[in-house]
Coordinates of C-alpha atoms and ligand atoms in Angstrom, one line a residue:
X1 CA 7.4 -47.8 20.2
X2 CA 7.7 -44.5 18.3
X3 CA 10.2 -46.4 16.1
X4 CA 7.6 -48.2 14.7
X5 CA 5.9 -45.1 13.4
X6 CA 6.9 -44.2 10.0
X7 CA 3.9 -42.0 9.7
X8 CA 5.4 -39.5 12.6
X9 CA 9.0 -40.4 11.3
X10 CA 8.6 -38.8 8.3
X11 CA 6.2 -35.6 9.5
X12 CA 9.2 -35.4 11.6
X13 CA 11.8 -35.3 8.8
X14 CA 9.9 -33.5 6.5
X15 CA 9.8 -30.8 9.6
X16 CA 13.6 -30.8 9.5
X17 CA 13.9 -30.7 5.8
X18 CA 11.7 -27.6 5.0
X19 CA 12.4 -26.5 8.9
X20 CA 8.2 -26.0 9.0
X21 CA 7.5 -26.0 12.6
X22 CA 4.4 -28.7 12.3
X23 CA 4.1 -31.0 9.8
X24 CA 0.8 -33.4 9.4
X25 CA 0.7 -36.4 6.8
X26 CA -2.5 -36.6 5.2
X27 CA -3.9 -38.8 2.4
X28 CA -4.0 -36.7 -0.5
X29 CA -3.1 -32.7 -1.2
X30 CA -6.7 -32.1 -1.7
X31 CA -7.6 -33.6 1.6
X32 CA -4.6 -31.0 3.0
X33 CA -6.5 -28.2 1.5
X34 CA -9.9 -28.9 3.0
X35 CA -7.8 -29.6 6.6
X36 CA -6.0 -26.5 6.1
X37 CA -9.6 -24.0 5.4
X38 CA -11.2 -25.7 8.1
X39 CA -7.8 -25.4 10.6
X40 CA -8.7 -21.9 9.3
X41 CA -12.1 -21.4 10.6
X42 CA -13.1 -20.9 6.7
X43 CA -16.6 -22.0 6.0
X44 CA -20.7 -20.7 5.2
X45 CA -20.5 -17.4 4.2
X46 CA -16.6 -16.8 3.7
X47 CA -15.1 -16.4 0.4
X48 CA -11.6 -17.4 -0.5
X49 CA -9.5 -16.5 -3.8
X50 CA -7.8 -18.6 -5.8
X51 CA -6.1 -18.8 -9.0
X52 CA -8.1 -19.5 -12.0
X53 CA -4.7 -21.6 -13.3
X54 CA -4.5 -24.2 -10.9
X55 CA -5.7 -27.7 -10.5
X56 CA -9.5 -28.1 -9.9
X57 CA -8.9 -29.3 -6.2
X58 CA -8.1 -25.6 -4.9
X59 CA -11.4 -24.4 -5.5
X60 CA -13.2 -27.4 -5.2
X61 CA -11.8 -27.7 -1.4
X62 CA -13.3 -24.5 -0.9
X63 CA -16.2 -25.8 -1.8
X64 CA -16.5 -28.6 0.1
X65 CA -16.0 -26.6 3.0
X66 CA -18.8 -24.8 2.5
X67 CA -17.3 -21.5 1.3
X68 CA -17.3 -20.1 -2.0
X69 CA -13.8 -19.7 -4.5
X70 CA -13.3 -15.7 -6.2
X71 CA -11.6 -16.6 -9.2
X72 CA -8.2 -14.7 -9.7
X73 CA -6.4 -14.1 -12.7
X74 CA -2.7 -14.7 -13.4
X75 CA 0.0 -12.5 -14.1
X76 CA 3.1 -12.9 -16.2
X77 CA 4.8 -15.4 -13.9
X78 CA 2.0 -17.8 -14.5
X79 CA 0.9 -17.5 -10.9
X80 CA -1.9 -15.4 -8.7
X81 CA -1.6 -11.7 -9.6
X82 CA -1.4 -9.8 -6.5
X83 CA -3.0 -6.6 -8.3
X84 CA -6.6 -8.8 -9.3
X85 CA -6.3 -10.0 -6.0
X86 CA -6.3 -6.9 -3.8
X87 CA -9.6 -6.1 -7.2
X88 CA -11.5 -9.4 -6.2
X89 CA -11.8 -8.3 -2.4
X90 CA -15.0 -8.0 -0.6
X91 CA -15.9 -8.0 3.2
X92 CA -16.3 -11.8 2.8
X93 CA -12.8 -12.2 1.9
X94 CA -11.1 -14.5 4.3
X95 CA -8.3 -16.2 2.4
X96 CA -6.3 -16.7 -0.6
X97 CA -4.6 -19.6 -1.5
X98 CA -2.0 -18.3 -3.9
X99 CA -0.8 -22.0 -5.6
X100 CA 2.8 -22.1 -7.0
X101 CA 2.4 -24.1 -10.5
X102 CA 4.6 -26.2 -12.2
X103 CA 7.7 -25.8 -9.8
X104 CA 7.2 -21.5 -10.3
X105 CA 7.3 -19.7 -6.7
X106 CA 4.2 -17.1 -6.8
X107 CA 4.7 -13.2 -5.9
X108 CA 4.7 -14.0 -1.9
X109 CA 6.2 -11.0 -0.5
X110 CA 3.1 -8.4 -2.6
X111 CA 0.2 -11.8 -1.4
X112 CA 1.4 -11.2 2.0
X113 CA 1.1 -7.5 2.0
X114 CA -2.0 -7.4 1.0
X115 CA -3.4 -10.8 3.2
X116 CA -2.0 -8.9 6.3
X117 CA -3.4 -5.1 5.4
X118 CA -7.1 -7.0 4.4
X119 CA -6.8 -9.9 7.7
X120 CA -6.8 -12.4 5.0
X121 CA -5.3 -16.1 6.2
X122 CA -2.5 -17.3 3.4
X123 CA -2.9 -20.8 2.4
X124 CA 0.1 -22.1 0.5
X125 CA -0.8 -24.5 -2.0
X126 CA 2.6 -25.6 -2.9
X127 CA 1.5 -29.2 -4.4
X128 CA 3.7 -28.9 -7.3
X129 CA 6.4 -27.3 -5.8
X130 CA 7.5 -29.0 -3.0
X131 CA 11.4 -28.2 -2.0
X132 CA 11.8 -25.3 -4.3
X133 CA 12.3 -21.7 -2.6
X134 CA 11.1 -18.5 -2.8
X135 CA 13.7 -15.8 -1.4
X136 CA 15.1 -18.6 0.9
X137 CA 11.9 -20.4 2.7
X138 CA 10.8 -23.2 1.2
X139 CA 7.0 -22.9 -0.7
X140 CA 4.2 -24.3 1.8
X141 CA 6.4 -22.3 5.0
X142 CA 5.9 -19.1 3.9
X143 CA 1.9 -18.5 4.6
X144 CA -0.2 -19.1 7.6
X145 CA 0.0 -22.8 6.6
X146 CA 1.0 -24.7 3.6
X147 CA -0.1 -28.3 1.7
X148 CA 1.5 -30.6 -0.4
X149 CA 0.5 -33.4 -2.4
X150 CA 2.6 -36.5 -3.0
X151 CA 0.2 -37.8 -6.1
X152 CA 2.3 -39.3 -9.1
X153 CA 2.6 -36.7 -10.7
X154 CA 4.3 -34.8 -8.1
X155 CA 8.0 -33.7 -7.1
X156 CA 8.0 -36.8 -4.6
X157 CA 5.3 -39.3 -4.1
X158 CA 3.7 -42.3 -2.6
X159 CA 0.7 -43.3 -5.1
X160 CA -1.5 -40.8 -3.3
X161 CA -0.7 -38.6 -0.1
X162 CA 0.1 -35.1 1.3
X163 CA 1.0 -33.0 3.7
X164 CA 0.1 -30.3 6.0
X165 CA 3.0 -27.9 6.9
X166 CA 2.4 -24.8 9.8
X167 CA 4.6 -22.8 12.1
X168 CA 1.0 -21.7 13.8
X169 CA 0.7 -24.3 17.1
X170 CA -3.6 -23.5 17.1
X171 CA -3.8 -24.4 13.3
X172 CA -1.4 -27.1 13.9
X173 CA -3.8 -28.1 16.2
X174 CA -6.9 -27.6 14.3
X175 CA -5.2 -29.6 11.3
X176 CA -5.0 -32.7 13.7
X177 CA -8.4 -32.8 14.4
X178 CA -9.7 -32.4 10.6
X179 CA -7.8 -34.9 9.9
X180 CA -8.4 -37.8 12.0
X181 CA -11.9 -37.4 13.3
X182 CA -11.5 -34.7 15.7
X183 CA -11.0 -38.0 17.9
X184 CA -6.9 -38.5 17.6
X185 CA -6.9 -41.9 16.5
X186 CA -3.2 -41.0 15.8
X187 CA -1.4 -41.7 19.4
X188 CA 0.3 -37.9 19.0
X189 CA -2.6 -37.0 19.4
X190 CA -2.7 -38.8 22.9
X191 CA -1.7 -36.8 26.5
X192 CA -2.7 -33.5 25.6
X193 CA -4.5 -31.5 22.7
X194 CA -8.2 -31.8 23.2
X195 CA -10.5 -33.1 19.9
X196 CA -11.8 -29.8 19.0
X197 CA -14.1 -30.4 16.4
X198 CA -15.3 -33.3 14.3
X199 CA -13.1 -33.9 11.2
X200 CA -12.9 -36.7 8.4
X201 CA -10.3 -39.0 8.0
X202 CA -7.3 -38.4 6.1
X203 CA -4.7 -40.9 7.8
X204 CA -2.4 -41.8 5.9
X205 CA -0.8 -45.7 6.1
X206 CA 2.5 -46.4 8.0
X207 CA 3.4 -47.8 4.3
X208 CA 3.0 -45.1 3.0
X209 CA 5.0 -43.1 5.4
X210 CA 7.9 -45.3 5.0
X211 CA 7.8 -45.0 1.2
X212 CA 8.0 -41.1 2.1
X213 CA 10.3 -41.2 4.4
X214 CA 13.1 -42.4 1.4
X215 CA 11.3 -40.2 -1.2
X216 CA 12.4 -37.5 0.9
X217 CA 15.5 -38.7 1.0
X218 CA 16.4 -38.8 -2.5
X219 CA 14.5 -34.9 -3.1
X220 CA 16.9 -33.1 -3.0
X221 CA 19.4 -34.9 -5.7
X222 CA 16.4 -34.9 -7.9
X223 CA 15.6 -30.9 -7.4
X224 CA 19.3 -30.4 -8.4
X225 CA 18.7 -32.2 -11.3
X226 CA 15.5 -30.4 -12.4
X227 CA 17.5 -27.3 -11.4
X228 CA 20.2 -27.4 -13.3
X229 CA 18.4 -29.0 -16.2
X230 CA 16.0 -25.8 -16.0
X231 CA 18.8 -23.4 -15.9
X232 CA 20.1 -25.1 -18.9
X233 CA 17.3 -25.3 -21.3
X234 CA 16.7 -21.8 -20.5
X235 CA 19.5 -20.4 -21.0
X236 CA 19.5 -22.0 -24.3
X237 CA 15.7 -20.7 -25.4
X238 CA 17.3 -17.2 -24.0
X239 CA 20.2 -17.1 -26.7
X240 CA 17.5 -18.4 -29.3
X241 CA 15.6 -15.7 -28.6
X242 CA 12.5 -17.3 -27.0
X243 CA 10.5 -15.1 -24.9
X244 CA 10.4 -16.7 -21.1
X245 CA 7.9 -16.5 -18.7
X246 CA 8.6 -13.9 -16.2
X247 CA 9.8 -15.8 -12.8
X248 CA 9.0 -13.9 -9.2
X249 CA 12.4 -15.8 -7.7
X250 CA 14.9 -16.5 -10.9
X251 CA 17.1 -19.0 -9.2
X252 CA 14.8 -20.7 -7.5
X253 CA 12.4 -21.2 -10.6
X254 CA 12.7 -25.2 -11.7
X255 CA 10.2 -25.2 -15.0
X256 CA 10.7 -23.5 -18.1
X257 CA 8.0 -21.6 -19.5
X258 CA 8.0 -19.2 -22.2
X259 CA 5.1 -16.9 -23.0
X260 CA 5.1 -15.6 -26.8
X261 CA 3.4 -12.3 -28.0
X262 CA 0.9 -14.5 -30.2
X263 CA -1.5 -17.5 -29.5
X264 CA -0.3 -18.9 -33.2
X265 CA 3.7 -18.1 -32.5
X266 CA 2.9 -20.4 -29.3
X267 CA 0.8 -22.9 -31.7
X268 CA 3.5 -23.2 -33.8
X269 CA 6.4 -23.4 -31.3
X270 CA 4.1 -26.6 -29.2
X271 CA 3.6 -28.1 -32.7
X272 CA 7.2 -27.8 -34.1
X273 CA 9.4 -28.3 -30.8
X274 CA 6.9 -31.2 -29.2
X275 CA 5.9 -29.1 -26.4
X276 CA 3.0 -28.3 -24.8
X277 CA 0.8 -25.4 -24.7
X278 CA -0.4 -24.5 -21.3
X279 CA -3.9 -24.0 -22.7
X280 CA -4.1 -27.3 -24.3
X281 CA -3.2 -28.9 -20.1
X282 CA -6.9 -29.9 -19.9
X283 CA -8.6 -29.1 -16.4
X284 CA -6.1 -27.2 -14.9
X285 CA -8.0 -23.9 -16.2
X286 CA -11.0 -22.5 -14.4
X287 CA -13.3 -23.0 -17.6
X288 CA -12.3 -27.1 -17.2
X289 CA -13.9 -27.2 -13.8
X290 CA -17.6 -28.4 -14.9
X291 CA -19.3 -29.0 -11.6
X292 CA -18.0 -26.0 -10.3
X293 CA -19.1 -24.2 -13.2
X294 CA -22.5 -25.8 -13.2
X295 CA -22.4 -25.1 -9.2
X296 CA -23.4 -29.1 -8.6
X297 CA -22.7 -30.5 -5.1
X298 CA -24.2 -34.1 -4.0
X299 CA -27.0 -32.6 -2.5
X300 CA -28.9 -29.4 -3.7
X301 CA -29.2 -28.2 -0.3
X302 CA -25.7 -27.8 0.5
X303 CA -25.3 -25.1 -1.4
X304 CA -22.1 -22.8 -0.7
X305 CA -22.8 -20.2 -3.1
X306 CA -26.7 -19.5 -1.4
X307 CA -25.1 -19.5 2.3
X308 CA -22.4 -16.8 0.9
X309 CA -25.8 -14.6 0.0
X310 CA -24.5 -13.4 -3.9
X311 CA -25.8 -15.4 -6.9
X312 CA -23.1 -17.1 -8.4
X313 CA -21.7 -14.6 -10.9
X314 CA -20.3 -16.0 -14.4
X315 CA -19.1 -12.3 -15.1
X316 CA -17.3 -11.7 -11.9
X317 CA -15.5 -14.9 -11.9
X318 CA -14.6 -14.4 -16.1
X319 CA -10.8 -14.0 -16.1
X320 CA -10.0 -13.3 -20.0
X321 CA -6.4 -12.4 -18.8
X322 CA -5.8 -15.7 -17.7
X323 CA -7.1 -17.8 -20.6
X324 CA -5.1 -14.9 -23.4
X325 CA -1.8 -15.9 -21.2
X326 CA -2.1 -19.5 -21.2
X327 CA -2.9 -19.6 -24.8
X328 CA 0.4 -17.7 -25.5
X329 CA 2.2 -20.4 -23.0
X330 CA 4.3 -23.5 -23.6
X331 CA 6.0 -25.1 -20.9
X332 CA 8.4 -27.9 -21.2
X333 CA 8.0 -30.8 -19.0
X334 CA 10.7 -31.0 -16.8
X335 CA 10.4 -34.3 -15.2
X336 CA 12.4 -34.7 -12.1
X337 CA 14.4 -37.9 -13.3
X338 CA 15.7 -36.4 -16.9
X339 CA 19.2 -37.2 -17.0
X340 CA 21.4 -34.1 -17.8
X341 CA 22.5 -35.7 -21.1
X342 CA 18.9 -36.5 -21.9
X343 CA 17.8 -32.8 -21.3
X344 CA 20.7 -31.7 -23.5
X345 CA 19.1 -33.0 -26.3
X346 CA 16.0 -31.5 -25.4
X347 CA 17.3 -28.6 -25.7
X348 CA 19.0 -29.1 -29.0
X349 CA 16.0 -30.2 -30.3
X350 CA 13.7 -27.1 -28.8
X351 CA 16.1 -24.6 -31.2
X352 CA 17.1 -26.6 -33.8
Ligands
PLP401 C1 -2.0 -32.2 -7.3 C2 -2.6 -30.9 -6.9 C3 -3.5 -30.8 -5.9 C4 -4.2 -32.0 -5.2 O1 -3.5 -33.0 -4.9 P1 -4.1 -34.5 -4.8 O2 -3.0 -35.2 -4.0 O3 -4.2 -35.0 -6.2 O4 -5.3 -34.4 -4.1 C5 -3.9 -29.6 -5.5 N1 -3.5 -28.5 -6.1 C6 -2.6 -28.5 -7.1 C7 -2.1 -27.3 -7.7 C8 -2.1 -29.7 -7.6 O5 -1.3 -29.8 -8.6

């Protein structure tokens, strides 16, 4: 029967491929990140930090749990600095969710020292970064528990999807029941784990399971071909003289980035070269997120920022840093599926 069950066949491979003790298939990253805080106990009251470079869906899943984001600035790699996040603490911190952008491992080993010497919980959003590495473990298994999403625009996909990875057997657990009802509609859930509290329902189809299971499949051909691509073009930006971003694991790394001393220098490179400039990536920057900003839920009683007992603070959550950074940035898009000949002339082009 289990053969039939391309759902648990690929949580089961992708549990061998990033060797993640638990792995839960879920309908969309976002949906990951709201089974992940709530397999986390996080909700009323509790505030989590997270990047204020990221996609709109780590804070909002906050949110929607009921707890409130602390915006977190950036440091030179692009990703969560570890110093603003030991600043943003308060005795409602429960947990960050350090998110490794654009294929760009975050400063793990400083977030974890400071999530176990504050009892923080580590939530890995690794959505654009599934299968690259930091120092060896694969993004999403290095925290408390870790999501990716499989949305198009993603190293691997199915339309829509994610997943939910965990070496923690209770969150594991907890994960199940937010994501199918706290019922365990799924028969793994069958013969033993009790429903332990009510969740929504992120299922995924056995469709797309199977179109997962030979995405998977094909991952790692394609990260060797982003890595190698991205080893390339940098080196050749290097010998030009291009300022790169600064990267917290160099081999491991798959986007180039460079960060240049002046928002026009990095006008003019985006303009000249046919890159982009991180800034100009609309709503992946905290001032994008407008219902956030304009703290609007669908009902005006559910208000997460009230039960949390601080008026929502423009000030506090201002991170100038950030915003000066990206507006220095261009990244090249690295697609997964750029032949090496292809990116060749890329990179002829990008210092010609
Ligand atoms: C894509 C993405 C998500 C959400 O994924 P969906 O599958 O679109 O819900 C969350 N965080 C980051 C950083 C993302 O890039």
């Amino acid at each position: 029967e289990d053969s039939l069950q391309m759902c648990s066949q690929f949580e089961a491979d992708l549990a061998r491929f990033t060797k993640a003790k638990h792995t839960i298939a879920v309908s969309s990253g976002t949906a990951g990140l709201i089974c992940a805080l709530q397999a986390c106990n996080i909700g009323p009251g509790d505030e989590v930090l997270v990047p204020a470079y990221t996609w709109v869906a780590t804070a909002g899943a906050v949110l929607l749990v009921g707890a409130v984001p602390v915006l977190v600035e950036i440091d030179e790699s692009l990703t969560i600095d570890p110093i603003d996040l030991e600043a943003k603490l308060t005795p409602r911190s429960r947990a960050v969710i350090p998110v490794h952008m654009i294929n760009r491992p975050c400063n793990m080993e400083a977030i974890l020292r400071i999530a176990h010497n504050n009892g923080l919980r580590v939530i890995e959003d690794a959505s654009q970064a599934i299968g690259v590495r930091y120092k060896n473990a694969f993004c999403g298994t290095i925290g408390d528990i870790g999501v990716f999403s499989f949305n198009q625009y993603k190293n691997m996909t199915c339309g829509e999807g994610g997943a939910i990875l965990t070496g923690d057997p209770e969150l594991h657990d907890r994960a199940l029941s937010a994501h199918d009802m706290g019922i365990g509609y799924r028969t793994h859930r069958e013969g033993g784990n009790l429903p332990l509290f009510l969740g929504n329902n992120y299922r995924i189809s056995e469709i797309q399971g199977a179109i997962l299971r030979v995405q998977l499949a094909k991952l790692d051909g394609r990260l060797n071909r982003m890595k190698r691509n991205s080893a390339m073009l940098e080196e050749v930006l290097k010998t030009a003289g291009v300022p790169l971003a600064r990267r917290n694991d160099p081999d491991e790394t798959l986007s180039v980035a460079c960060t240049f001393s002046t928002e026009d220098d990095a006008i003019d490179f985006a303009e000249k070269r046919g890159v982009r400039r991180l800034f100009d990536n609309s709503k992946h920057i905290y001032t994008r997120w407008s219902p956030i900003l304009a703290q609007r839920m669908h009902h005006v009683a559910f208000d997460p920022w009230s039960w949390a007992g601080i008026p929502f603070d423009q000030q506090r959550n201002d991170c100038p840093r950030t915003l000066d950074l990206l507006r220095r940035s261009c990244a090249v898009n690295l697609v997964a599926s750029l032949p090496y000949p292809a990116a060749k002339m890329l990179a002829r082009r990008l210092v010609a």
